[in-house]
Amino acid sequence: MDQTQIDTWRAVPVAASRHLIDGKAVPASDGGTMDVVSPIDGQVLTTVAAGTTEDMNAAIASARAAFEDERWAGQAPVARKKVLLKWADLIEANALELAVLGVRDNGTEISMALKAEPGSAAATIRYYAEALDKIYGEIAPTSGDVLGMIHKEPVGVVGAIIPWNFPLMIGAWKLGPALAMGNSVVLKPSETASLSLMRMAELALEAGLPPGVLNAVTGEGRVVGETLGLSMDVDVLVFTGSGTTGRRLMEYAARSNMKRVYLELGGKSPNIVFADAPNLDEAAKVAAAGIFRNSGQVCVAGSRLLVEAPIHDEFVAEVIKAAEAMRVGDPLKVETQIGAVNSETQLQANLGFVETAVAEGGQVVTGGARILQDTGGFYMAPTIVTGVTQDATLAQKEVFGPVLGVTPFETEEDAVSLANSTVYGLAGAAWTANLGRAHRMVKTVRTGVMHINTYGGADGTVPLGGVGQSGNGSDKSLHAIDKYVNLKTAWIKL
């Protein structure tokens, strides 16, 4: 990374963002706007259109019309592939602009943003572009006088609601397979991180995506998100975010057309360290990175550290050392390892969790406070709390901030019991040199993703999905395509 180039893009004024409806950038129907406050310095960066119910309905109508006249779904797979590949190329060509714009909007450190945002988004779009002309139907094993065929058809209009922590990466997880299979999409970015995703949507049009196939409306969830969820013209709803919102979307589906709803929700992921871990120093550094990068604003963050009792004190000391060595600060500086918390609201929520943890008997052994307040931005020191019991709030509730709770355990069975003691089941990890134990942990810890002797890094070839109240359905991999197709049986008498 070149700091000079980053600083050049940082200095570029950010134009007011408008909706993307039917291939055109349009303001809100009532002219309303919302301020974009940068978490870097707490200053207003620009504005986005404050969407209305009329705006969202117009976007849905555009998507429905585009699907019904088959301007996209009716194209040969090879033609759709060509457009998506060009889109991926454009994302890569504009990667620095997209990354810096996103960091100014949501505070992720640039070292992570470049890889996890435009880099990941381009790779995801390219993956599904390459896959789309390799998705076959099936011939059923029937008697000789019947031909049974199973067709895979696009579902129609997909509503995609995207969170603020990694808008490009997670947005591409939804957009890639949905568009590859010929659907139209209505995109609703987060109120606090819309800018880079709206720019990526513009690049899709530049790549040749027909107008109306991808529409994007910014605004408050209680207005445009609710309209999207209640629409009778949306066939599938996909969402990454909080459990509270996920439940609301399921209610909207029940109250409208019973649309399918796929949810990737919260996590309280256990990172389990056994005394026989092959490299405890490495495990400590990875444990710190696994919760503190992007200020802990990662759905799969290893927010619960479970440590075998004989090594507890020694290992926690190493994690503290690793955490205190991480540089917190301006996320647009290449040397920064932990950027800003997304918003003042999120920062105060994080600090509230720390207060509760202390009140419930936990001990803050490092961090626990707001820092760099003189910048005007929203920064928090990496925080580690020991003495966290199984029933403590910090062990049961998702913080979505740089707060790590530590709990000792005595036996493997104890570790599994602790790991499975929450309503969540998104990710987890175990560090051990015992091959048998490693396989047992994969089998017995209830998660969608289980790491062994590592944390994070799973690429697009494998699915990401949760169990329990971490959601349903999967993003990433070929399995994600299943959410965006209908199976149609043809039963033909010969």
PDB file of C-alpha atoms in Angstrom, residues 40-41 43 370-379:
ATOM      1  CA  ILE A  40     -12.484   8.737  11.932  1.00  0.00           C
ATOM      2  CA  ASP A  41     -13.099  12.256  13.247  1.00  0.00           C
ATOM      3  CA  GLN A  43     -17.333  15.012  11.220  1.00  0.00           C
ATOM      4  CA  ARG A 370     -12.627   5.159  25.025  1.00  0.00           C
ATOM      5  CA  ILE A 371      -9.350   6.519  23.648  1.00  0.00           C
ATOM      6  CA  LEU A 372      -8.161   9.165  21.197  1.00  0.00           C
ATOM      7  CA  GLN A 373     -11.173  11.305  22.057  1.00  0.00           C
ATOM      8  CA  ASP A 374      -9.305  14.440  21.007  1.00  0.00           C
ATOM      9  CA  THR A 375      -9.594  13.319  17.373  1.00  0.00           C
ATOM     10  CA  GLY A 376     -13.365  13.585  17.545  1.00  0.00           C
ATOM     11  CA  GLY A 377     -13.546   9.998  16.307  1.00  0.00           C
ATOM     12  CA  PHE A 378     -14.865   6.831  17.882  1.00  0.00           C
ATOM     13  CA  TYR A 379     -11.999   4.704  19.207  1.00  0.00           C
TER      14      TYR A 379
END
